[in-house]
Amino acid sequence: MKNNKRPNQRRIVSFGQIAGWILVFVLAVVLFNRPGHKTTELDYSEFKQKVAAAEVSDLTIAPETIVGMYKNTEGKFLPFKTVRMDDPELVKELSAAKVKFRAEKDNSWIGNILFNVLWIVLLVGLWWFIFLRPQRSDGKSAMNFARSKAKMQDPSQQTVTFKDVAGCEEAKEELQDIIKFLKNPKKFQKLGGKLPKGVLLYGAPGTGKTLLAKAVAGEAGVAFFSASASEFVEMFVGVGAARVRDLFDQAKKNAPAIIFIDELDAVGRRRFAGIGGGHDEREQTLNQLLIELDGFESKQGIILMASTNRPDVLDPALIRPGRFDRHVSVPAPDLKGREDILKVHAKKVKLAEGVNLATVAKSTPGFVGADLANVVNEAAILAARADKEAVENADMEEAIERVIAGPQKKSRIISPKELQIIAAHEVGHTVVARMTRHSDPVHKVSIIPRGQALGYTLQLPEEDKFLTSKSEFKDKLCILLGGRAAEEIVFGEITSGASDDLNKTMAYARKMIMELGMSEKLGPISLPSNEEGEVFLGRDLSRHTTYSQELAKVIDEEIMELIRSSYTRAKEIITNNRVAFDKLVSVLLEKEVVEADEIDVILGLKEPAAPQTDKVPADPKIAQEKKEEPSAQTPEVKQGDLFGDANPS
Ligand code: ADP
Ligand code: ZN
């Protein structure tokens, strides 16, 4: 897609055209209704007759013309104009006829012509402004709508560096080669490095994605262009696309540079989503973005960065190889990360001696970088208000409360009670995962929010697997239900936090019974689904009923039975390990993240750091039987299982 066809130019012109025609029409009406245009030209002889009959009045006699009112045949007075002749008697005759007249020095018709010329100039000017200019200036709409509102930051003013960003070391690490590339694109190429092009930063709002992008520009010493995707989507069709073009044009002129697009999901949402088609303007903007992405070579020294907190809703075309193919997670900070972020911001204020930032970090679970910056700022304001020399502990505490109470932050910050439920829920997953024989090793358990999840248990397979046995499936169901089971056991009450787990459970159970023939009662049957893959996401409402009512009933029973027995088993596992379970919950609440080794020690399974041995390999016989069914492998299994638990709101 090298050729720079501008599919949206027509649209811009069509917007201009409509506005243009309206203006021209209005002006024309005004112009042609001016009284001057109804002026009748009288011959001098006619004029003289009218003078004699006293049928003229209000004359203005200029050296070259005479204008005034005359009485027409119907007796109405209308404006007229005549060319003046050498007629010394005229004044006498006018006086005799008692006509009101006055003399004028200047040629009034010149004024008249000037007035008309002005109108014409105005019209032509408008015409040019609306119709001609857009085409001349390469598709950019005349009205300046199309100018991107992008802010450019000069490399010389670039003050943000990686020192200013804390608590996301992995993300910084991943961005290192982008910096290397921007510093010296040619050298990077020579070494055969694959040129990066688009980097997608994803994570909750306020985790420092914009800051990171700026810091990359700062570290590399290149220009930084930023624009918010929501600014692209304006009222007028075609404007967004034009702005995208403008943004890229500006950046190309200033290469090497970083283009940063905030809130990419505002334009980058999946196309054709929703009933009745998509949003035309948004789609055009997205298309333009894709065209620009394909149209520039990273050789030019431009890196596109974008941020989103909803990577899941992005159009797949955007994240294809060659576009935003680098994905960097910017998670909410853990305890240590929070302390580091506080240190960064505390540099800007004076702290009293007793202030311990580690303590502040401890009492701010769920806070992201922006919240912590806010805490330090609020504390400084409070201290200043009280005429203190430095920020004291009390100010910090008060500031934390203020930030928690801040209305817009509330949804993100988790109350202590909720934190306990989340911890129990996650430990439920963890304990069941650790105590079932056919499950992948638990990598870590965390109650730090990540994406839409409030907490997560991460399982990673020991090796790549392409087949999943029935026992493994059954354990998986059990692990999924472990969260809900723990909530019920500990609190005697269940929450909405398990909704995603339950969705997955249902999907797995259906797949086992309906597609993989894993039901004893039904035997090795597989019922075809309409949309391959969709079934797994629980969207199979439109499945053809290619089987009988009776069979449907048995299928339902089998699915329910499978889920119920898994839930019972999960509860048993937790109850049987209650002491270790409680211990792990309290350690998790304190540390927020517990890694594999410590989990095993707490559960009394292992000496610290010993490898896992209780893992039984999948039954080779089952593997044999299912050889021709590689789709039993789910995508999640390959990447490790993340029992992320969605925010119930
Ligand atoms: P996002 O783009 O992820 O919504 P921002 O980069 O706009 O978040 O963060 C807003 C502000 O919060 C930053 O300007 C900075 O002051 C502070 N901040 C956020 N994350 C961090 C971090 N990891 N380290 C230091 N400061 C941070
Ligand atoms: Zn869960």
XYZ file of C-alpha atoms and ligand atoms in Angstrom:
677
model
C 0.000 0.000 0.000
C 2.721 2.374 -0.968
C 0.737 4.564 -3.242
C -0.590 7.384 -1.237
C -4.098 7.379 -2.509
C -6.247 9.579 -0.439
C -9.549 7.830 -0.211
C -10.951 10.423 2.108
C -10.230 13.488 0.074
C -13.569 13.288 -1.645
C -15.249 13.336 1.698
C -13.499 16.458 2.842
C -14.415 18.238 -0.357
C -17.972 17.083 -0.074
C -18.192 18.595 3.385
C -16.665 21.794 2.034
C -18.939 21.749 -0.950
C -22.094 21.640 1.075
C -20.987 24.522 3.265
C -19.713 26.365 0.220
C -22.927 26.083 -1.744
C -24.958 27.309 1.192
C -22.738 30.362 1.540
C -22.795 31.112 -2.175
C -26.551 30.810 -2.262
C -27.041 33.144 0.673
C -24.664 35.695 -0.802
C -26.299 35.519 -4.209
C -29.714 36.134 -2.727
C -28.385 39.119 -0.806
C -26.545 40.474 -3.817
C -29.367 40.247 -6.309
C -31.914 41.643 -3.938
C -30.015 44.833 -3.470
C -32.199 47.772 -4.605
C -29.463 49.002 -6.944
C -30.202 46.150 -9.252
C -33.776 47.147 -9.801
C -32.697 50.594 -10.946
C -34.189 51.408 -14.316
C -32.008 53.035 -16.965
C -33.903 55.905 -18.502
C -32.974 57.609 -21.768
C -32.228 61.258 -21.281
C -35.284 62.159 -23.381
C -37.517 60.002 -21.222
C -36.024 61.639 -18.195
C -36.760 65.095 -19.574
C -40.392 64.118 -20.249
C -40.726 62.944 -16.666
C -39.202 66.188 -15.421
C -41.700 68.134 -17.454
C -44.536 66.023 -16.034
C -43.053 66.417 -12.543
C -42.764 62.624 -12.301
C -39.295 62.526 -10.760
C -38.053 63.285 -7.275
C -35.064 63.025 -4.968
C -32.496 63.520 -7.698
C -28.808 63.299 -7.143
C -26.971 65.023 -9.940
C -23.387 63.945 -10.400
C -21.032 65.121 -13.160
C -21.736 62.004 -15.240
C -25.023 60.605 -14.001
C -28.335 61.489 -12.537
C -30.041 59.093 -10.169
C -33.312 59.417 -8.331
C -36.872 58.159 -8.190
C -39.361 58.240 -11.054
C -43.080 57.555 -11.218
C -43.862 54.577 -13.471
C -47.081 53.987 -15.402
C -48.755 52.474 -12.350
C -47.934 55.557 -10.331
C -45.263 53.894 -8.194
C -41.989 55.617 -7.453
C -38.995 53.500 -8.484
C -35.283 54.181 -8.650
C -33.846 55.216 -11.970
C -30.565 56.251 -13.436
C -29.649 58.190 -16.550
C -26.512 59.490 -18.204
C -26.169 63.218 -17.815
C -25.980 65.377 -20.914
C -24.836 68.920 -21.372
C -28.125 70.645 -20.508
C -27.781 74.123 -18.988
C -31.590 74.468 -18.728
C -32.032 71.471 -16.477
C -31.684 73.252 -13.187
C -34.259 75.850 -14.200
C -36.699 73.178 -15.357
C -36.252 71.236 -12.148
C -36.901 74.324 -10.093
C -39.982 75.061 -12.172
C -41.295 71.520 -11.641
C -40.490 71.837 -7.898
C -38.362 68.696 -7.930
C -36.129 68.069 -4.967
C -32.537 67.685 -6.152
C -29.001 67.931 -4.968
C -25.602 67.873 -6.588
C -22.828 65.393 -5.943
C -19.184 65.948 -6.607
C -17.960 62.372 -6.893
C -19.154 59.968 -9.482
C -21.532 57.916 -7.436
C -21.547 55.179 -10.049
C -17.885 54.532 -9.248
C -18.874 53.919 -5.658
C -21.582 51.661 -6.947
C -19.207 49.663 -9.095
C -16.704 49.467 -6.266
C -19.424 48.117 -4.041
C -20.307 45.457 -6.595
C -16.679 44.558 -7.204
C -16.263 44.064 -3.478
C -19.056 41.558 -3.484
C -17.572 39.709 -6.421
C -14.138 39.618 -4.818
C -15.676 38.281 -1.660
C -17.519 35.588 -3.557
C -14.530 34.516 -5.589
C -12.410 34.515 -2.457
C -14.845 32.285 -0.651
C -15.073 30.057 -3.671
C -11.339 29.628 -3.737
C -11.146 29.139 0.002
C -13.638 26.341 -0.006
C -13.173 24.532 -3.297
C -9.704 25.111 -4.568
C -7.520 25.278 -1.517
C -8.183 21.761 -0.205
C -7.045 20.203 -3.468
C -3.978 22.337 -3.697
C -2.777 21.651 -0.224
C -2.843 17.929 -0.548
C -6.244 17.049 0.699
C -6.189 19.106 3.796
C -9.522 20.651 4.475
C -9.663 24.382 4.296
C -11.269 25.016 7.595
C -8.279 23.888 9.593
C -10.341 21.071 11.034
C -7.943 18.731 9.412
C -4.899 20.065 11.142
C -3.917 17.587 13.714
C -4.044 18.954 17.223
C -0.926 16.970 17.934
C 1.489 18.501 20.335
C 5.084 18.370 19.369
C 7.855 18.309 21.868
C 11.274 19.270 20.701
C 14.101 16.904 21.568
C 15.964 19.823 23.146
C 13.113 20.387 25.588
C 12.743 16.720 26.255
C 13.235 16.396 29.958
C 11.503 13.136 30.817
C 13.785 10.117 30.973
C 13.566 6.621 32.377
C 14.688 7.995 35.741
C 11.264 9.599 36.037
C 9.410 6.360 35.483
C 9.402 3.746 38.214
C 7.683 0.516 39.068
C 7.605 -0.936 35.556
C 11.094 -2.280 35.047
C 10.015 -4.992 32.621
C 8.343 -2.482 30.339
C 11.455 -0.304 30.397
C 13.567 -3.322 29.546
C 11.372 -4.140 26.588
C 11.622 -0.606 25.279
C 15.414 -0.557 25.317
C 15.904 -1.629 21.730
C 13.393 0.931 20.523
C 15.673 3.533 22.059
C 18.739 1.956 20.480
C 16.987 1.985 17.154
C 15.899 5.618 17.388
C 19.361 6.717 18.416
C 20.888 5.249 15.337
C 18.477 3.724 12.844
C 21.170 2.993 10.253
C 23.438 1.118 12.611
C 20.526 -0.879 13.912
C 19.685 -1.888 10.363
C 23.224 -2.885 9.548
C 23.303 -5.241 12.484
C 20.321 -6.958 10.970
C 17.924 -6.044 13.732
C 14.297 -6.355 12.774
C 13.032 -2.842 12.632
C 10.309 -2.104 15.113
C 7.385 -0.049 13.897
C 4.457 0.066 16.261
C 4.497 -0.429 20.011
C 1.307 -0.869 21.962
C 1.495 -0.009 25.647
C -1.378 -1.473 27.567
C -2.410 -1.187 31.170
C -4.849 0.532 33.499
C -5.213 4.327 33.298
C -2.561 6.229 35.203
C 0.065 3.499 35.178
C 2.448 5.757 33.271
C 2.038 4.768 29.631
C 2.232 8.325 28.334
C 5.118 8.980 30.647
C 6.973 5.919 29.337
C 6.489 6.947 25.724
C 7.798 10.421 26.527
C 10.727 8.903 28.367
C 11.610 6.780 25.343
C 11.741 9.963 23.259
C 13.782 11.618 26.002
C 16.247 8.751 26.243
C 16.697 8.606 22.487
C 16.728 12.390 22.093
C 14.106 12.489 19.367
C 11.013 14.587 18.773
C 7.802 13.463 20.411
C 4.408 13.930 18.810
C 1.383 13.111 20.846
C -2.285 13.103 20.027
C -5.300 11.610 21.659
C -7.246 9.229 19.475
C -10.496 10.659 20.772
C -9.550 13.964 19.140
C -9.497 12.241 15.789
C -13.098 11.297 15.970
C -14.925 14.550 15.413
C -18.304 15.458 14.108
C -17.329 15.834 10.507
C -16.699 12.852 8.353
C -13.219 12.820 6.959
C -11.709 15.146 9.495
C -10.258 12.383 11.654
C -8.586 10.756 8.692
C -7.142 14.089 7.602
C -5.793 14.686 11.090
C -4.096 11.312 11.104
C -2.417 12.201 7.797
C -1.342 15.529 9.132
C 0.134 13.969 12.248
C 2.227 11.578 10.201
C 3.308 14.291 7.791
C 4.496 16.456 10.658
C 6.400 13.601 12.238
C 8.056 12.610 8.953
C 9.355 16.142 8.567
C 10.911 15.877 12.019
C 12.248 12.328 11.910
C 13.597 10.564 13.860
C 10.541 10.898 16.006
C 7.979 9.133 18.117
C 4.311 9.444 17.372
C 2.249 8.670 20.440
C -1.463 8.041 20.202
C -3.276 8.013 23.513
C -6.481 5.987 24.014
C -6.012 4.059 20.796
C -9.220 2.148 21.469
C -11.222 5.320 20.725
C -10.541 4.742 17.031
C -9.103 1.268 17.086
C -12.119 -0.713 18.157
C -13.030 -3.769 16.172
C -14.772 -2.795 12.975
C -18.257 -4.005 12.190
C -18.914 -4.423 15.873
C -22.384 -3.724 17.108
C -25.770 -3.842 15.531
C -26.403 -1.705 12.487
C -22.823 -1.375 11.409
C -19.999 0.665 12.799
C -19.295 4.306 13.250
C -18.475 5.595 9.795
C -16.160 8.360 10.885
C -14.292 6.189 13.334
C -13.871 3.501 10.740
C -12.485 5.944 8.205
C -10.046 7.237 10.747
C -8.986 3.717 11.583
C -8.518 2.923 7.903
C -6.407 6.010 7.471
C -4.303 4.991 10.433
C -3.747 1.576 8.882
C -2.806 3.187 5.569
C -0.274 5.419 7.296
C 1.078 2.492 9.285
C 1.669 0.530 6.112
C 2.826 3.573 4.196
C 5.896 4.464 6.185
C 9.069 2.500 6.486
C 10.637 2.293 9.890
C 13.858 3.139 8.048
C 12.575 6.685 8.172
C 13.219 6.627 11.879
C 9.667 6.917 13.078
C 8.232 4.768 15.808
C 4.557 4.718 16.456
C 3.531 4.179 20.050
C 0.006 3.919 21.338
C -1.635 3.286 24.651
C -4.835 1.577 25.604
C -6.413 0.078 28.653
C -8.540 -2.207 26.518
C -6.224 -4.190 24.250
C -8.954 -6.808 23.970
C -11.301 -4.564 21.981
C -8.756 -3.475 19.374
C -9.323 -4.343 15.766
C -7.169 -7.368 14.912
C -5.893 -5.529 11.833
C -4.164 -3.019 14.099
C -2.104 -5.552 16.004
C -1.061 -7.629 13.015
C 2.649 -8.111 12.324
C 4.057 -4.990 10.713
C 1.698 -2.724 12.590
C 1.340 -2.542 16.381
C 3.112 -5.840 16.733
C 5.087 -5.043 19.889
C 2.926 -5.288 22.964
C 4.276 -3.995 26.219
C 2.340 -4.451 29.418
C 2.437 -1.558 31.853
C 0.980 -3.137 34.979
C -0.154 -1.495 38.177
C 2.878 -1.309 40.462
C 3.557 -3.781 43.247
C 4.703 -2.821 46.740
C 8.299 -2.188 45.705
C 7.193 -0.393 42.546
C 4.946 1.906 44.546
C 7.797 2.809 46.832
C 10.006 3.609 43.830
C 7.318 5.769 42.238
C 6.854 7.615 45.527
C 10.610 8.220 45.607
C 10.496 9.750 42.125
C 7.777 12.170 43.086
C 9.090 12.838 46.596
C 12.195 14.357 45.001
C 10.079 17.348 44.096
C 9.030 18.020 47.704
C 10.793 18.332 51.016
C 10.171 15.381 53.296
C 10.423 15.532 57.083
C 12.819 13.084 58.660
C 10.362 10.589 60.025
C 8.615 9.960 56.716
C 9.054 6.415 55.485
C 7.964 5.932 51.904
C 7.920 2.150 52.311
C 5.138 2.572 54.854
C 3.247 4.843 52.506
C 3.624 2.221 49.773
C 2.225 -0.404 52.127
C -0.915 1.557 52.792
C -1.659 2.243 49.135
C -2.571 -1.096 47.571
C -4.158 -0.698 44.148
C -2.747 2.790 43.624
C -1.212 3.431 40.235
C 1.502 5.940 39.388
C -0.909 8.796 38.800
C -2.540 8.182 42.205
C 0.819 8.141 43.945
C 1.917 11.340 42.234
C -1.343 12.755 43.469
C -0.698 11.595 47.037
C 2.692 13.331 47.160
C 1.224 16.461 45.628
C -1.724 16.555 48.045
C 0.603 15.981 50.991
C 2.775 18.902 49.895
C -0.276 21.136 49.593
C -1.484 20.111 53.041
C 1.932 20.776 54.576
C 2.169 24.164 52.890
C -1.295 25.090 54.073
C -0.244 24.336 57.655
C 2.927 26.424 57.201
C 5.112 23.400 57.800
C 8.775 23.267 56.837
C 8.480 19.797 55.329
C 5.934 17.115 54.498
C 5.235 14.957 57.537
C 3.764 11.509 58.006
C 0.416 12.939 59.019
C 0.209 14.836 55.731
C 0.928 11.664 53.808
C -1.792 9.767 55.656
C -4.300 12.521 55.115
C -3.323 12.740 51.431
C -3.847 8.999 50.940
C -7.340 9.307 52.359
C -8.085 12.226 50.105
C -6.955 10.369 47.025
C -8.986 7.311 48.002
C -12.021 9.503 48.514
C -11.510 11.218 45.162
C -14.646 10.335 43.263
C -13.128 9.303 39.959
C -10.490 7.077 41.503
C -12.865 5.070 43.605
C -13.512 2.337 41.080
C -9.840 1.522 40.828
C -8.854 1.540 44.438
C -9.773 -1.529 46.378
C -11.093 -1.483 49.922
C -9.436 -3.688 52.568
C -12.536 -5.896 52.796
C -12.545 -6.436 49.040
C -8.861 -7.142 49.132
C -9.505 -9.964 51.606
C -12.125 -11.483 49.350
C -9.850 -11.189 46.331
C -6.964 -12.779 48.241
C -9.111 -15.697 49.402
C -10.447 -16.135 45.889
C -7.010 -16.207 44.291
C -5.572 -18.491 46.952
C -8.525 -20.758 46.224
C -7.347 -21.055 42.622
C -3.766 -21.500 43.742
C -4.366 -24.198 46.342
C -6.559 -26.225 44.022
C -4.046 -25.822 41.207
C -1.241 -26.956 43.458
C -3.162 -29.891 44.936
C -4.450 -31.408 41.719
C -2.142 -33.757 39.917
C -2.788 -32.870 36.309
C -2.407 -29.150 36.419
C 0.333 -26.841 35.268
C 2.722 -25.493 37.888
C 1.618 -22.320 39.616
C 4.007 -19.540 38.752
C 2.676 -16.885 41.060
C -0.419 -15.543 42.699
C -1.117 -11.843 42.874
C -3.686 -9.388 44.148
C -2.254 -6.509 42.154
C -4.847 -5.465 39.603
C -3.867 -6.276 36.083
C -5.929 -5.150 33.127
C -9.524 -5.845 33.950
C -8.556 -8.367 36.601
C -8.502 -7.613 40.314
C -6.114 -10.428 41.017
C -4.672 -13.430 39.249
C -3.121 -16.814 39.572
C -0.571 -17.525 36.901
C 0.082 -21.049 35.777
C 2.726 -21.855 33.218
C 3.078 -25.196 31.465
C 6.423 -26.904 31.883
C 6.699 -27.564 28.195
C 4.757 -26.870 25.041
C 1.828 -29.174 24.883
C -0.433 -29.866 21.998
C -2.798 -32.312 23.597
C -4.867 -32.014 26.717
C -6.064 -35.094 28.547
C -9.420 -35.575 30.164
C -7.815 -35.553 33.611
C -6.169 -32.254 32.811
C -9.470 -30.818 31.693
C -11.137 -31.999 34.870
C -8.450 -30.431 37.009
C -8.767 -27.249 35.048
C -12.474 -27.058 35.826
C -11.662 -27.592 39.471
C -9.068 -24.820 39.497
C -11.439 -22.418 37.773
C -14.061 -23.094 40.414
C -11.512 -22.871 43.246
C -11.945 -19.115 43.525
C -15.681 -19.219 44.016
C -15.332 -22.241 46.347
C -12.884 -20.334 48.552
C -15.212 -17.344 48.795
C -18.029 -19.603 49.906
C -15.919 -21.469 52.458
C -14.264 -18.412 54.006
C -17.027 -15.837 53.891
C -20.157 -17.957 53.516
C -21.057 -15.546 50.751
C -20.213 -15.420 47.075
C -19.425 -12.405 44.901
C -19.541 -11.372 41.278
C -15.769 -11.721 41.090
C -16.018 -15.234 39.721
C -18.074 -14.371 36.663
C -15.209 -14.813 34.242
C -14.195 -18.085 35.918
C -17.725 -19.362 35.543
C -17.853 -18.409 31.880
C -14.667 -20.304 31.240
C -15.850 -23.276 33.289
C -18.981 -23.514 31.212
C -17.034 -23.233 27.988
C -14.572 -25.943 28.993
C -17.313 -28.269 30.202
C -19.249 -27.858 26.967
C -16.197 -28.464 24.889
C -15.407 -31.644 26.818
C -18.886 -33.062 26.500
C -19.987 -31.773 23.126
C -16.855 -31.685 21.046
C -14.240 -33.915 22.586
C -16.434 -36.899 23.446
C -15.247 -36.920 27.040
C -18.549 -37.934 28.575
C -18.821 -41.543 29.704
C -22.549 -41.592 29.256
C -22.477 -40.210 25.745
C -19.302 -41.830 24.485
C -17.028 -40.515 21.770
C -19.389 -38.128 20.061
C -18.666 -34.723 18.682
C -21.441 -32.348 17.811
C -20.630 -29.924 15.051
C -20.878 -26.267 15.809
C -21.697 -23.490 13.408
C -18.824 -21.221 13.975
C -15.548 -22.869 14.626
C -13.928 -21.391 17.667
C -16.899 -19.292 18.643
C -18.342 -22.142 20.651
C -15.509 -21.889 23.015
C -16.331 -18.346 23.854
C -19.807 -19.304 24.849
C -21.429 -17.605 21.887
C -23.008 -20.713 20.475
C -26.608 -19.673 20.889
C -27.156 -20.025 17.181
C -25.875 -23.571 17.001
C -27.920 -25.729 14.676
C -29.834 -28.338 16.471
C -28.580 -31.321 14.540
C -29.466 -33.656 17.381
C -32.594 -34.752 19.165
C -34.275 -33.229 22.201
C -33.432 -36.309 24.250
C -29.775 -36.066 23.393
C -29.832 -32.353 24.220
C -31.231 -33.218 27.638
C -28.493 -35.757 28.345
C -25.866 -33.287 27.183
C -27.180 -30.658 29.578
C -27.221 -33.138 32.428
C -23.711 -34.261 31.719
C -22.428 -30.689 31.606
C -24.168 -29.819 34.872
C -22.918 -32.949 36.547
C -19.363 -32.284 35.450
C -19.454 -28.750 36.804
C -21.162 -29.704 40.042
C -18.726 -32.499 40.837
C -15.784 -30.226 40.028
C -17.105 -27.579 42.399
C -17.551 -30.141 45.194
C -14.031 -31.390 44.615
C -12.610 -27.874 44.710
C -14.319 -27.220 48.043
C -12.963 -30.494 49.425
C -9.426 -29.638 48.418
C -9.619 -26.246 50.110
C -11.257 -27.590 53.258
C -8.639 -30.344 53.543
C -5.876 -27.761 53.298
C -7.488 -25.032 55.322
C -4.528 -24.226 57.576
C -2.105 -23.786 54.694
C -4.809 -21.946 52.782
C -5.242 -19.373 55.558
C -1.505 -18.951 55.879
C -1.145 -18.278 52.158
C -4.000 -15.762 52.270
C -2.312 -13.766 54.993
C 1.082 -13.865 53.273
C -0.560 -12.758 50.029
C -2.336 -9.884 51.754
C 0.960 -8.725 53.139
C 3.152 -9.176 50.081
C 0.596 -8.818 47.284
C 2.534 -11.270 45.135
C 3.678 -14.731 46.167
C 5.977 -16.714 43.898
C 6.014 -20.438 43.227
C 8.684 -21.457 45.723
C 7.109 -19.698 48.646
C 3.690 -21.062 47.752
C 5.064 -24.586 47.897
C 6.775 -23.966 51.204
C 3.591 -22.599 52.734
C 1.565 -25.498 51.392
C 4.121 -27.861 52.938
C 4.901 -29.448 49.615
C 8.523 -28.624 49.130
C 11.699 -27.398 50.606
C 12.303 -23.926 49.235
C 13.369 -23.865 45.574
C 12.981 -27.615 45.035
C 11.595 -28.606 41.647
C 8.126 -30.017 41.346
C 7.948 -33.792 41.209
C 4.366 -34.606 41.947
C 3.385 -33.703 38.461
C 2.233 -36.773 36.607
C 2.612 -36.595 32.851
C -0.535 -36.882 30.836
C -1.608 -40.446 30.285
C 0.092 -41.421 27.039
C -2.841 -43.623 26.099
C -5.250 -40.744 26.218
C -2.803 -38.695 24.258
C -2.690 -41.435 21.628
C -6.428 -41.546 21.313
C -6.736 -37.850 20.773
C -3.920 -37.444 18.338
C -6.194 -36.216 15.585
C -7.714 -33.600 17.839
C -5.075 -30.939 18.273
C -7.701 -28.241 18.736
C -8.186 -29.617 22.217
C -5.338 -27.319 22.964
C -6.702 -23.989 24.026
C -4.787 -20.793 23.451
C -4.676 -20.089 27.160
C -2.932 -23.320 27.935
C -0.063 -22.417 25.671
C 0.602 -19.060 27.248
C 0.010 -20.125 30.783
C -3.246 -19.859 32.600
C -4.225 -16.588 34.024
C -7.165 -16.791 36.314
C -7.752 -13.133 36.140
C -10.867 -12.113 37.925
C -12.771 -9.363 36.311
C -13.809 -6.286 38.134
C -17.404 -7.035 39.056
C -18.530 -3.556 38.093
P -1.341 6.729 31.492
O -0.836 7.288 30.196
O -0.929 5.317 31.713
O -2.785 6.946 31.748
P 0.282 8.825 32.558
O 1.585 8.511 31.934
O -0.525 9.889 31.910
O -0.601 7.516 32.658
O 0.511 9.160 34.088
C 0.049 10.352 34.672
C 1.046 10.869 35.679
O 1.178 9.977 36.781
C 2.441 11.003 35.118
O 2.631 12.240 34.507
C 3.314 10.842 36.353
O 3.438 12.025 37.071
C 2.525 9.871 37.188
N 2.971 8.487 36.959
C 2.240 7.497 36.413
N 2.932 6.355 36.354
C 4.150 6.611 36.863
C 5.336 5.819 37.063
N 5.372 4.525 36.720
N 6.414 6.414 37.614
C 6.374 7.716 37.969
N 5.294 8.505 37.792
C 4.188 7.980 37.266
Zn -11.114 -16.391 39.805
